[in-house]
Amino acid sequence: MITFEQMRIFLAVAEREHLTEAAKALLLTPSAVSSAIHMIEEHYQVRLFNRIGRRIQLSDAGSVFVEDCRHTLAQVKLAETTLREFSGLKRGALGLYASQTIANYFLPPVIAKFRNLYPAITVKMSIGNTEQVENAVLSGVTDIGFAEGTIKNESLHRQKVADDELFIIAAKNHPLTTKPSVKFQDISAFPWILRENGSGTRAIFEQALANHGYDFTDLEVMQTFPSNEAVLSAVAASNALTAISKRAVSALLAAGLVERLNFLSVKRDFLLLLNPQRFKTKAVGAFIGLLES
């Protein structure tokens, strides 16, 4: 099968109609150039040049093959340029998959800064719970995952990128908001509205209760929602309680629509997840660099 290098050699000879001049231009020996032309002719049983004395001229087949070579090598050059642009962050795409809290309250300013620095890189953001994020990173659906909570697959690379805290929240004027300190028996007397199973917020809250000797099943979970906003809206309009990120609830707290109860401070980390078996592109490295700066 003909190679790109043989095409380049043939094209150099065809444009000059001179083996020695082509060899000089290609920094090759005349014998190497002659051998490359001979190999093409022998393999395809076709004559590319007519030898006229000490001169050479393109044959009919050679004249047609010149245009094919020019087109093919132009496409190769375009492909090489594309790869260089990806390598130099002049083109490309970056896939992010994040849990809701991180996607809505932590990543937006980082993404904005990244887009300012690398406007030609398309950033695609997907949002799901921690379990969905982990699966997306494992399967290669996304380049970088962001989650909080327990990551089940030990093969994933994880890196802390920020701190967070869960607040126990009740509606304004809830009976428990007048208590300077709240006990487990107090909160277990009221219904709860929480994120769905699979969310990092839910998993960390359950684990925190267990770590302090409390049984999560003693709480009456009357409703679950797949979004922080839905949880907060429902809590603000009822006597139910919830556990939710301070980042998600800060605006409602400032507006006085909900209140924080003094019970069980729960710290957690925001984690960056990578699949070590996948190639780390320059765009991935640049985004991580922004997080670390």
mmCIF file of C-alpha atoms in Angstrom:
data_model
loop_
_atom_site.group_PDB
_atom_site.id
_atom_site.type_symbol
_atom_site.label_atom_id
_atom_site.label_comp_id
_atom_site.label_asym_id
_atom_site.label_seq_id
_atom_site.Cartn_x
_atom_site.Cartn_y
_atom_site.Cartn_z
ATOM 1 C CA MET A 1 0.000 0.000 0.000
ATOM 2 C CA ILE A 2 1.279 3.446 -0.887
ATOM 3 C CA THR A 3 2.382 5.634 2.005
ATOM 4 C CA PHE A 4 2.014 9.370 2.575
ATOM 5 C CA GLU A 5 5.809 9.675 2.410
ATOM 6 C CA GLN A 6 5.853 8.022 -1.024
ATOM 7 C CA MET A 7 3.142 10.453 -2.139
ATOM 8 C CA ARG A 8 5.250 13.404 -0.961
ATOM 9 C CA ILE A 9 8.276 12.096 -2.824
ATOM 10 C CA PHE A 10 6.287 11.482 -5.995
ATOM 11 C CA LEU A 11 4.737 14.960 -5.823
ATOM 12 C CA ALA A 12 8.131 16.617 -5.333
ATOM 13 C CA VAL A 13 9.499 14.810 -8.405
ATOM 14 C CA ALA A 14 6.376 15.543 -10.455
ATOM 15 C CA GLU A 15 6.508 19.264 -9.686
ATOM 16 C CA ARG A 16 10.184 19.510 -10.643
ATOM 17 C CA GLU A 17 10.376 16.737 -13.246
ATOM 18 C CA HIS A 18 13.843 16.102 -11.892
ATOM 19 C CA LEU A 19 14.934 13.398 -9.430
ATOM 20 C CA THR A 20 18.036 15.183 -8.130
ATOM 21 C CA GLU A 21 16.267 18.510 -7.551
ATOM 22 C CA ALA A 22 13.449 16.719 -5.760
ATOM 23 C CA ALA A 23 15.971 14.852 -3.599
ATOM 24 C CA LYS A 24 17.642 18.140 -2.609
ATOM 25 C CA ALA A 25 14.297 19.687 -1.670
ATOM 26 C CA LEU A 26 13.350 16.661 0.406
ATOM 27 C CA LEU A 27 16.819 16.302 1.977
ATOM 28 C CA LEU A 28 17.018 12.759 0.627
ATOM 29 C CA THR A 29 19.500 10.965 -1.593
ATOM 30 C CA PRO A 30 18.623 10.611 -5.302
ATOM 31 C CA SER A 31 18.673 6.838 -4.891
ATOM 32 C CA ALA A 32 16.084 7.019 -2.057
ATOM 33 C CA VAL A 33 13.821 9.156 -4.226
ATOM 34 C CA SER A 34 14.266 6.856 -7.219
ATOM 35 C CA SER A 35 13.564 3.804 -5.057
ATOM 36 C CA ALA A 36 10.332 5.312 -3.713
ATOM 37 C CA ILE A 37 9.049 6.008 -7.250
ATOM 38 C CA HIS A 38 10.105 2.549 -8.416
ATOM 39 C CA MET A 39 8.284 0.857 -5.516
ATOM 40 C CA ILE A 40 5.009 2.585 -6.435
ATOM 41 C CA GLU A 41 5.363 1.678 -10.087
ATOM 42 C CA GLU A 42 6.255 -1.947 -9.321
ATOM 43 C CA HIS A 43 3.471 -2.422 -6.787
ATOM 44 C CA TYR A 44 0.723 -1.008 -9.008
ATOM 45 C CA GLN A 45 2.266 -2.074 -12.328
ATOM 46 C CA VAL A 46 2.002 1.414 -13.749
ATOM 47 C CA ARG A 47 4.498 3.914 -15.128
ATOM 48 C CA LEU A 48 4.344 7.335 -13.493
ATOM 49 C CA PHE A 49 7.056 9.017 -15.560
ATOM 50 C CA ASN A 50 8.315 8.720 -19.086
ATOM 51 C CA ARG A 51 12.096 8.809 -19.324
ATOM 52 C CA ILE A 52 13.217 10.943 -22.251
ATOM 53 C CA GLY A 53 16.994 10.887 -22.375
ATOM 54 C CA ARG A 54 18.172 12.438 -19.115
ATOM 55 C CA ARG A 55 14.803 14.088 -18.555
ATOM 56 C CA ILE A 56 11.557 12.751 -17.113
ATOM 57 C CA GLN A 57 7.967 13.706 -17.830
ATOM 58 C CA LEU A 58 4.720 12.689 -16.174
ATOM 59 C CA SER A 59 2.887 9.870 -17.884
ATOM 60 C CA ASP A 60 -0.872 9.960 -18.312
ATOM 61 C CA ALA A 61 -1.271 7.917 -15.155
ATOM 62 C CA GLY A 62 1.215 10.163 -13.342
ATOM 63 C CA SER A 63 -0.676 13.320 -14.382
ATOM 64 C CA VAL A 64 -3.892 11.965 -12.871
ATOM 65 C CA PHE A 65 -2.089 10.692 -9.767
ATOM 66 C CA VAL A 66 -0.616 14.164 -9.114
ATOM 67 C CA GLU A 67 -4.044 15.646 -8.438
ATOM 68 C CA ASP A 68 -4.996 12.743 -6.199
ATOM 69 C CA CYS A 69 -1.778 13.169 -4.224
ATOM 70 C CA ARG A 70 -2.276 16.912 -3.841
ATOM 71 C CA HIS A 71 -5.809 16.388 -2.554
ATOM 72 C CA THR A 72 -4.821 13.581 -0.183
ATOM 73 C CA LEU A 73 -1.809 15.405 1.243
ATOM 74 C CA ALA A 74 -3.880 18.552 1.686
ATOM 75 C CA GLN A 75 -6.332 16.529 3.766
ATOM 76 C CA VAL A 76 -3.460 15.071 5.774
ATOM 77 C CA LYS A 77 -2.142 18.567 6.434
ATOM 78 C CA LEU A 78 -5.608 19.691 7.541
ATOM 79 C CA ALA A 79 -5.840 16.722 9.899
ATOM 80 C CA GLU A 80 -2.409 17.515 11.353
ATOM 81 C CA THR A 81 -3.451 21.153 11.837
ATOM 82 C CA THR A 82 -6.603 20.022 13.624
ATOM 83 C CA LEU A 83 -4.592 17.857 16.022
ATOM 84 C CA ARG A 84 -2.176 20.717 16.710
ATOM 85 C CA GLU A 85 -5.103 23.037 17.427
ATOM 86 C CA PHE A 86 -6.561 20.538 19.887
ATOM 87 C CA SER A 87 -3.166 20.197 21.525
ATOM 88 C CA GLY A 88 -2.781 23.964 21.686
ATOM 89 C CA LEU A 89 -6.312 24.538 23.063
ATOM 90 C CA LYS A 90 -7.354 26.360 19.882
ATOM 91 C CA ARG A 91 -10.128 23.862 19.281
ATOM 92 C CA GLY A 92 -11.861 21.084 21.159
ATOM 93 C CA ALA A 93 -14.512 20.118 23.668
ATOM 94 C CA LEU A 94 -14.631 19.500 27.396
ATOM 95 C CA GLY A 95 -17.273 17.362 29.063
ATOM 96 C CA LEU A 96 -18.205 18.023 32.690
ATOM 97 C CA TYR A 97 -20.687 16.013 34.739
ATOM 98 C CA ALA A 98 -21.495 17.381 38.186
ATOM 99 C CA SER A 99 -23.872 16.901 41.064
ATOM 100 C CA GLN A 100 -26.499 19.629 41.353
ATOM 101 C CA THR A 101 -24.950 21.560 44.201
ATOM 102 C CA ILE A 102 -21.550 21.701 42.543
ATOM 103 C CA ALA A 103 -22.995 22.422 39.100
ATOM 104 C CA ASN A 104 -25.194 25.258 40.310
ATOM 105 C CA TYR A 105 -23.149 26.899 43.034
ATOM 106 C CA PHE A 106 -19.461 26.052 42.561
ATOM 107 C CA LEU A 107 -18.599 25.471 38.908
ATOM 108 C CA PRO A 108 -20.229 28.428 37.056
ATOM 109 C CA PRO A 109 -17.496 31.006 37.838
ATOM 110 C CA VAL A 110 -14.788 28.462 37.001
ATOM 111 C CA ILE A 111 -16.438 27.660 33.664
ATOM 112 C CA ALA A 112 -16.799 31.372 32.874
ATOM 113 C CA LYS A 113 -13.110 31.946 33.540
ATOM 114 C CA PHE A 114 -12.183 28.918 31.422
ATOM 115 C CA ARG A 115 -14.305 30.161 28.513
ATOM 116 C CA ASN A 116 -12.632 33.576 28.705
ATOM 117 C CA LEU A 117 -9.206 31.955 28.510
ATOM 118 C CA TYR A 118 -10.079 29.320 25.898
ATOM 119 C CA PRO A 119 -13.084 30.562 23.876
ATOM 120 C CA ALA A 120 -12.624 27.925 21.166
ATOM 121 C CA ILE A 121 -13.138 25.052 23.621
ATOM 122 C CA THR A 122 -16.778 23.992 23.885
ATOM 123 C CA VAL A 123 -17.805 23.143 27.452
ATOM 124 C CA LYS A 124 -20.683 20.693 27.827
ATOM 125 C CA MET A 125 -22.172 20.472 31.317
ATOM 126 C CA SER A 126 -24.378 17.594 32.452
ATOM 127 C CA ILE A 127 -26.051 17.472 35.867
ATOM 128 C CA GLY A 128 -27.001 14.446 37.929
ATOM 129 C CA ASN A 129 -26.621 12.963 41.363
ATOM 130 C CA THR A 130 -23.370 11.526 42.720
ATOM 131 C CA GLU A 131 -24.159 8.013 41.538
ATOM 132 C CA GLN A 132 -24.851 9.219 38.000
ATOM 133 C CA VAL A 133 -21.674 11.299 37.967
ATOM 134 C CA GLU A 134 -19.572 8.322 39.047
ATOM 135 C CA ASN A 135 -21.078 6.104 36.349
ATOM 136 C CA ALA A 136 -20.519 8.757 33.669
ATOM 137 C CA VAL A 137 -16.838 9.069 34.548
ATOM 138 C CA LEU A 138 -16.376 5.296 34.661
ATOM 139 C CA SER A 139 -18.043 4.748 31.278
ATOM 140 C CA GLY A 140 -16.178 7.596 29.577
ATOM 141 C CA VAL A 141 -19.350 9.585 28.895
ATOM 142 C CA THR A 142 -17.665 12.663 30.386
ATOM 143 C CA ASP A 143 -14.120 13.954 30.841
ATOM 144 C CA ILE A 144 -14.358 15.230 34.420
ATOM 145 C CA GLY A 145 -16.844 14.446 37.154
ATOM 146 C CA PHE A 146 -17.649 16.492 40.249
ATOM 147 C CA ALA A 147 -19.439 14.951 43.197
ATOM 148 C CA GLU A 148 -19.788 14.861 46.934
ATOM 149 C CA GLY A 149 -20.440 11.843 49.067
ATOM 150 C CA THR A 150 -19.082 8.322 49.003
ATOM 151 C CA ILE A 151 -17.467 7.263 45.715
ATOM 152 C CA LYS A 152 -17.942 3.526 45.390
ATOM 153 C CA ASN A 153 -15.414 2.692 42.675
ATOM 154 C CA GLU A 154 -11.898 2.776 44.108
ATOM 155 C CA SER A 155 -10.275 2.888 40.657
ATOM 156 C CA LEU A 156 -11.411 6.475 40.072
ATOM 157 C CA HIS A 157 -8.935 9.248 40.769
ATOM 158 C CA ARG A 158 -10.439 11.737 43.226
ATOM 159 C CA GLN A 159 -9.216 15.178 44.223
ATOM 160 C CA LYS A 160 -10.680 17.612 46.736
ATOM 161 C CA VAL A 161 -11.547 20.949 45.123
ATOM 162 C CA ALA A 162 -13.662 22.706 47.784
ATOM 163 C CA ASP A 163 -15.272 22.454 51.217
ATOM 164 C CA ASP A 164 -18.979 22.412 51.935
ATOM 165 C CA GLU A 165 -21.333 21.956 54.880
ATOM 166 C CA LEU A 166 -24.850 20.612 55.269
ATOM 167 C CA PHE A 167 -27.339 22.748 57.204
ATOM 168 C CA ILE A 168 -30.488 21.437 58.865
ATOM 169 C CA ILE A 169 -33.228 23.753 57.590
ATOM 170 C CA ALA A 170 -36.786 24.575 58.602
ATOM 171 C CA ALA A 171 -39.325 27.124 57.386
ATOM 172 C CA LYS A 172 -39.492 30.561 58.971
ATOM 173 C CA ASN A 173 -41.351 30.476 62.296
ATOM 174 C CA HIS A 174 -41.115 26.683 62.518
ATOM 175 C CA PRO A 175 -41.623 25.499 66.145
ATOM 176 C CA LEU A 176 -37.997 24.310 66.352
ATOM 177 C CA THR A 177 -36.471 27.643 65.297
ATOM 178 C CA THR A 178 -36.972 29.095 68.771
ATOM 179 C CA LYS A 179 -34.820 26.394 70.361
ATOM 180 C CA PRO A 180 -31.173 27.412 70.935
ATOM 181 C CA SER A 181 -30.173 23.760 70.579
ATOM 182 C CA VAL A 182 -32.051 20.938 68.896
ATOM 183 C CA LYS A 183 -31.869 17.248 69.763
ATOM 184 C CA PHE A 184 -32.515 14.183 67.617
ATOM 185 C CA GLN A 185 -35.835 13.516 69.317
ATOM 186 C CA ASP A 186 -36.889 17.046 68.318
ATOM 187 C CA ILE A 187 -36.161 16.614 64.635
ATOM 188 C CA SER A 188 -37.591 13.100 64.548
ATOM 189 C CA ALA A 189 -40.964 14.509 65.624
ATOM 190 C CA PHE A 190 -41.375 16.297 62.284
ATOM 191 C CA PRO A 191 -41.523 15.005 58.691
ATOM 192 C CA TRP A 192 -38.546 15.332 56.341
ATOM 193 C CA ILE A 193 -38.126 16.285 52.714
ATOM 194 C CA LEU A 194 -34.852 15.120 51.218
ATOM 195 C CA ARG A 195 -32.964 14.575 47.983
ATOM 196 C CA GLU A 196 -33.433 11.239 46.234
ATOM 197 C CA ASN A 197 -31.442 8.075 46.899
ATOM 198 C CA GLY A 198 -28.154 8.278 45.007
ATOM 199 C CA SER A 199 -27.541 11.934 45.818
ATOM 200 C CA GLY A 200 -24.397 12.880 47.725
ATOM 201 C CA THR A 201 -26.350 15.157 50.054
ATOM 202 C CA ARG A 202 -28.647 12.321 51.095
ATOM 203 C CA ALA A 203 -25.821 9.807 51.527
ATOM 204 C CA ILE A 204 -23.655 12.127 53.631
ATOM 205 C CA PHE A 205 -26.573 13.098 55.873
ATOM 206 C CA GLU A 206 -27.439 9.448 56.512
ATOM 207 C CA GLN A 207 -23.793 8.643 57.260
ATOM 208 C CA ALA A 208 -23.442 11.622 59.611
ATOM 209 C CA LEU A 209 -26.451 10.467 61.615
ATOM 210 C CA ALA A 210 -25.009 6.974 61.866
ATOM 211 C CA ASN A 211 -21.632 8.343 62.977
ATOM 212 C CA HIS A 212 -23.357 10.103 65.888
ATOM 213 C CA GLY A 213 -25.358 7.041 66.881
ATOM 214 C CA TYR A 214 -28.665 8.099 65.336
ATOM 215 C CA ASP A 215 -30.853 5.870 63.185
ATOM 216 C CA PHE A 216 -31.921 7.464 59.902
ATOM 217 C CA THR A 217 -34.953 5.176 59.717
ATOM 218 C CA ASP A 218 -36.359 6.923 62.789
ATOM 219 C CA LEU A 219 -37.031 9.942 60.564
ATOM 220 C CA GLU A 220 -40.248 10.165 58.572
ATOM 221 C CA VAL A 221 -39.248 10.983 55.006
ATOM 222 C CA MET A 222 -42.533 12.144 53.544
ATOM 223 C CA GLN A 223 -41.152 13.275 50.161
ATOM 224 C CA THR A 224 -37.996 13.208 48.050
ATOM 225 C CA PHE A 225 -37.110 15.486 45.144
ATOM 226 C CA PRO A 226 -34.354 15.310 42.520
ATOM 227 C CA SER A 227 -33.348 18.965 42.943
ATOM 228 C CA ASN A 228 -32.235 21.272 45.748
ATOM 229 C CA GLU A 229 -34.647 23.975 44.644
ATOM 230 C CA ALA A 230 -37.666 21.671 44.860
ATOM 231 C CA VAL A 231 -36.619 20.487 48.312
ATOM 232 C CA LEU A 232 -36.233 24.045 49.602
ATOM 233 C CA SER A 233 -39.512 25.235 48.100
ATOM 234 C CA ALA A 234 -41.371 22.385 49.756
ATOM 235 C CA VAL A 235 -39.666 22.922 53.120
ATOM 236 C CA ALA A 236 -40.346 26.676 53.070
ATOM 237 C CA ALA A 237 -44.051 25.962 52.618
ATOM 238 C CA SER A 238 -44.423 23.214 55.242
ATOM 239 C CA ASN A 239 -43.398 22.048 58.688
ATOM 240 C CA ALA A 240 -40.945 19.554 57.210
ATOM 241 C CA LEU A 241 -37.178 19.669 57.739
ATOM 242 C CA THR A 242 -34.297 19.004 55.404
ATOM 243 C CA ALA A 243 -30.516 18.674 55.242
ATOM 244 C CA ILE A 244 -29.009 20.676 52.409
ATOM 245 C CA SER A 245 -25.829 22.424 51.286
ATOM 246 C CA LYS A 246 -25.141 25.843 52.757
ATOM 247 C CA ARG A 247 -24.354 26.997 49.205
ATOM 248 C CA ALA A 248 -27.814 25.991 48.001
ATOM 249 C CA VAL A 249 -29.696 27.578 50.900
ATOM 250 C CA SER A 250 -27.669 30.760 51.498
ATOM 251 C CA ALA A 251 -29.964 33.014 49.421
ATOM 252 C CA LEU A 252 -33.113 31.808 51.209
ATOM 253 C CA LEU A 253 -31.424 32.196 54.584
ATOM 254 C CA ALA A 254 -30.409 35.752 53.719
ATOM 255 C CA ALA A 255 -33.977 36.521 52.618
ATOM 256 C CA GLY A 256 -35.356 35.140 55.889
ATOM 257 C CA LEU A 257 -37.557 32.568 54.154
ATOM 258 C CA VAL A 258 -36.023 29.613 56.001
ATOM 259 C CA GLU A 259 -33.935 29.181 59.137
ATOM 260 C CA ARG A 260 -31.065 26.969 60.181
ATOM 261 C CA LEU A 261 -31.478 24.671 63.177
ATOM 262 C CA ASN A 262 -28.634 24.169 65.621
ATOM 263 C CA PHE A 263 -28.179 20.441 65.116
ATOM 264 C CA LEU A 264 -25.336 18.297 63.816
ATOM 265 C CA SER A 265 -22.729 20.215 61.840
ATOM 266 C CA VAL A 266 -21.928 18.076 58.788
ATOM 267 C CA LYS A 267 -18.780 18.862 56.808
ATOM 268 C CA ARG A 268 -18.123 17.424 53.363
ATOM 269 C CA ASP A 269 -15.763 17.790 50.410
ATOM 270 C CA PHE A 270 -16.444 18.561 46.780
ATOM 271 C CA LEU A 271 -14.496 15.997 44.763
ATOM 272 C CA LEU A 272 -13.139 16.022 41.233
ATOM 273 C CA LEU A 273 -13.295 12.580 39.607
ATOM 274 C CA LEU A 274 -11.204 11.263 36.721
ATOM 275 C CA ASN A 275 -10.974 7.881 35.046
ATOM 276 C CA PRO A 276 -7.221 7.095 35.078
ATOM 277 C CA GLN A 277 -7.662 4.787 32.081
ATOM 278 C CA ARG A 278 -8.760 7.648 29.843
ATOM 279 C CA PHE A 279 -6.362 10.001 28.060
ATOM 280 C CA LYS A 280 -6.200 13.384 29.788
ATOM 281 C CA THR A 281 -6.526 16.063 27.117
ATOM 282 C CA LYS A 282 -4.963 19.511 27.293
ATOM 283 C CA ALA A 283 -8.438 20.942 27.920
ATOM 284 C CA VAL A 284 -8.880 18.669 30.950
ATOM 285 C CA GLY A 285 -5.473 19.693 32.269
ATOM 286 C CA ALA A 286 -6.220 23.382 31.753
ATOM 287 C CA PHE A 287 -9.542 23.154 33.592
ATOM 288 C CA ILE A 288 -7.970 21.323 36.531
ATOM 289 C CA GLY A 289 -5.218 23.943 36.552
ATOM 290 C CA LEU A 290 -7.833 26.675 37.027
ATOM 291 C CA LEU A 291 -9.316 24.794 39.970
ATOM 292 C CA GLU A 292 -5.896 24.496 41.567
ATOM 293 C CA SER A 293 -4.889 28.124 41.012
#
